[in-house]
């Protein structure tokens, strides 16, 4: 098994059982009072924005994942993701909390997720992830 398959297998196990949301659901969550879903997702981790039509990913990291994901769909994040969203392309969003992920840092988790999901070579990411 190649390194990428091993890493992807490990990463795809991490979010199992996690919520899979779309941008509309995320933006609606952000207008409600803070609730269990918000608190569970608004923690340090890596998020995957998956364009289900183009089959491409954007992988990002944040200390408050839900806040950061909202920014992408309000035009304050990756502009290519925002343009595709505005043109009506469907997205699924998945969250991988750093806690219990098996990775020590957000940078490490993000780098491995970018590799596993080809976010740089075939997706929206403009770099391979942060060092350190």
Short mmCIF file of C-alpha atoms in Angstrom, two decimals:
data_model
loop_
_atom_site.label_atom_id
_atom_site.label_comp_id
_atom_site.label_asym_id
_atom_site.label_seq_id
_atom_site.Cartn_x
_atom_site.Cartn_y
_atom_site.Cartn_z
CA UNK A 1 0.00 0.00 0.00
CA UNK A 2 1.41 3.43 -0.93
CA UNK A 3 2.12 6.08 1.70
CA UNK A 4 -0.75 8.24 0.41
CA UNK A 5 -3.22 5.38 0.78
CA UNK A 6 -2.00 4.65 4.29
CA UNK A 7 -2.32 8.31 5.30
CA UNK A 8 -5.73 8.68 3.65
CA UNK A 9 -6.98 5.52 5.32
CA UNK A 10 -5.87 6.89 8.68
CA UNK A 11 -7.43 10.31 8.01
CA UNK A 12 -10.72 8.94 6.74
CA UNK A 13 -11.11 6.96 9.94
CA UNK A 14 -10.73 10.07 12.09
CA UNK A 15 -13.91 11.88 11.05
CA UNK A 16 -16.16 8.85 10.92
CA UNK A 17 -19.30 9.58 12.83
CA UNK A 18 -18.67 13.32 12.50
CA UNK A 19 -21.22 15.62 10.98
CA UNK A 20 -21.13 16.14 7.22
CA UNK A 21 -22.58 19.56 6.46
CA UNK A 22 -23.08 21.82 3.46
CA UNK A 23 -22.47 25.60 3.32
CA UNK A 24 -26.14 26.51 3.85
CA UNK A 25 -26.30 24.39 7.00
CA UNK A 26 -23.04 25.93 8.24
CA UNK A 27 -24.21 29.49 7.62
CA UNK A 28 -27.55 28.78 9.31
CA UNK A 29 -25.72 27.34 12.31
CA UNK A 30 -23.72 30.52 12.60
CA UNK A 31 -26.84 32.65 13.05
CA UNK A 32 -28.21 30.57 15.92
CA UNK A 33 -27.33 30.73 19.57
CA UNK A 34 -24.19 28.79 20.45
CA UNK A 35 -25.26 25.16 20.77
CA UNK A 36 -23.75 21.71 21.12
CA UNK A 37 -23.00 21.38 17.40
CA UNK A 38 -21.30 24.78 17.30
CA UNK A 39 -19.22 24.06 20.38
CA UNK A 40 -18.26 20.59 19.14
CA UNK A 41 -17.08 21.86 15.76
CA UNK A 42 -15.61 25.22 16.75
CA UNK A 43 -12.36 23.79 18.07
CA UNK A 44 -8.81 23.31 16.72
CA UNK A 45 -8.62 21.02 13.74
CA UNK A 46 -8.62 20.57 10.00
CA UNK A 47 -11.64 21.02 7.77
CA UNK A 48 -12.26 19.57 4.32
CA UNK A 49 -14.28 21.57 1.80
CA UNK A 50 -15.26 19.10 -0.94
CA UNK A 51 -16.69 20.34 -4.23
CA UNK A 52 -18.93 17.37 -5.00
CA UNK A 53 -19.36 18.37 -8.65
CA UNK A 54 -15.66 18.85 -9.49
CA UNK A 55 -14.48 16.22 -6.98
CA UNK A 56 -11.85 18.62 -5.59
CA UNK A 57 -10.87 19.50 -2.04
CA UNK A 58 -9.70 22.49 -0.12
CA UNK A 59 -8.09 21.55 3.17
CA UNK A 60 -7.55 24.17 5.85
CA UNK A 61 -6.71 24.39 9.50
CA UNK A 62 -8.03 26.64 12.23
CA UNK A 63 -8.11 27.00 15.97
CA UNK A 64 -11.87 27.59 15.56
CA UNK A 65 -12.89 25.46 12.57
CA UNK A 66 -16.52 26.51 12.28
CA UNK A 67 -15.70 30.22 12.37
CA UNK A 68 -13.09 29.76 9.64
CA UNK A 69 -15.34 27.64 7.40
CA UNK A 70 -18.03 30.33 7.56
CA UNK A 71 -15.50 32.86 6.29
CA UNK A 72 -14.83 30.79 3.15
CA UNK A 73 -18.49 30.91 2.15
CA UNK A 74 -18.78 34.62 2.91
CA UNK A 75 -15.92 35.53 0.55
CA UNK A 76 -13.19 35.92 3.18
CA UNK A 77 -11.28 32.71 2.47
CA UNK A 78 -10.07 30.86 -0.60
CA UNK A 79 -11.43 32.88 -3.52
CA UNK A 80 -11.64 29.89 -5.87
CA UNK A 81 -13.81 28.01 -3.38
CA UNK A 82 -15.99 31.10 -2.94
CA UNK A 83 -16.37 31.60 -6.71
CA UNK A 84 -17.44 27.99 -7.22
CA UNK A 85 -19.88 28.28 -4.31
CA UNK A 86 -21.36 31.49 -5.75
CA UNK A 87 -21.77 29.75 -9.13
CA UNK A 88 -23.89 27.13 -7.39
CA UNK A 89 -21.44 24.24 -7.16
CA UNK A 90 -22.32 21.95 -4.24
CA UNK A 91 -19.93 21.47 -1.32
CA UNK A 92 -19.74 19.04 1.57
CA UNK A 93 -17.80 20.01 4.66
CA UNK A 94 -16.14 17.63 7.05
CA UNK A 95 -14.26 18.38 10.26
CA UNK A 96 -11.28 16.58 11.80
CA UNK A 97 -10.65 17.81 15.35
CA UNK A 98 -6.99 17.81 16.36
CA UNK A 99 -7.89 16.24 19.69
CA UNK A 100 -7.69 12.44 19.40
CA UNK A 101 -6.62 12.66 15.72
CA UNK A 102 -3.26 11.02 16.37
CA UNK A 103 -1.39 14.13 15.20
CA UNK A 104 0.53 16.46 17.50
CA UNK A 105 0.05 19.76 15.65
CA UNK A 106 -2.43 21.40 13.30
CA UNK A 107 0.36 21.90 10.76
CA UNK A 108 1.17 18.18 10.70
CA UNK A 109 -2.50 17.17 10.41
CA UNK A 110 -3.13 19.71 7.64
CA UNK A 111 -0.03 18.69 5.65
CA UNK A 112 -1.00 15.03 5.77
CA UNK A 113 -4.62 15.78 4.84
CA UNK A 114 -3.51 17.91 1.87
CA UNK A 115 -1.38 14.99 0.66
CA UNK A 116 -4.09 12.40 1.28
CA UNK A 117 -6.84 14.35 -0.49
CA UNK A 118 -4.57 15.86 -3.18
CA UNK A 119 -5.59 19.37 -2.15
CA UNK A 120 -2.44 20.87 -3.68
CA UNK A 121 -1.93 18.74 -6.78
CA UNK A 122 -5.59 18.43 -7.82
CA UNK A 123 -7.54 20.76 -5.55
CA UNK A 124 -7.85 24.33 -4.33
CA UNK A 125 -4.83 24.48 -2.01
CA UNK A 126 -2.05 26.77 -3.18
CA UNK A 127 0.63 25.23 -0.99
CA UNK A 128 1.39 21.89 0.60
CA UNK A 129 0.71 23.07 4.15
CA UNK A 130 2.63 24.89 6.85
CA UNK A 131 5.97 23.65 8.17
CA UNK A 132 6.68 23.23 11.83
#
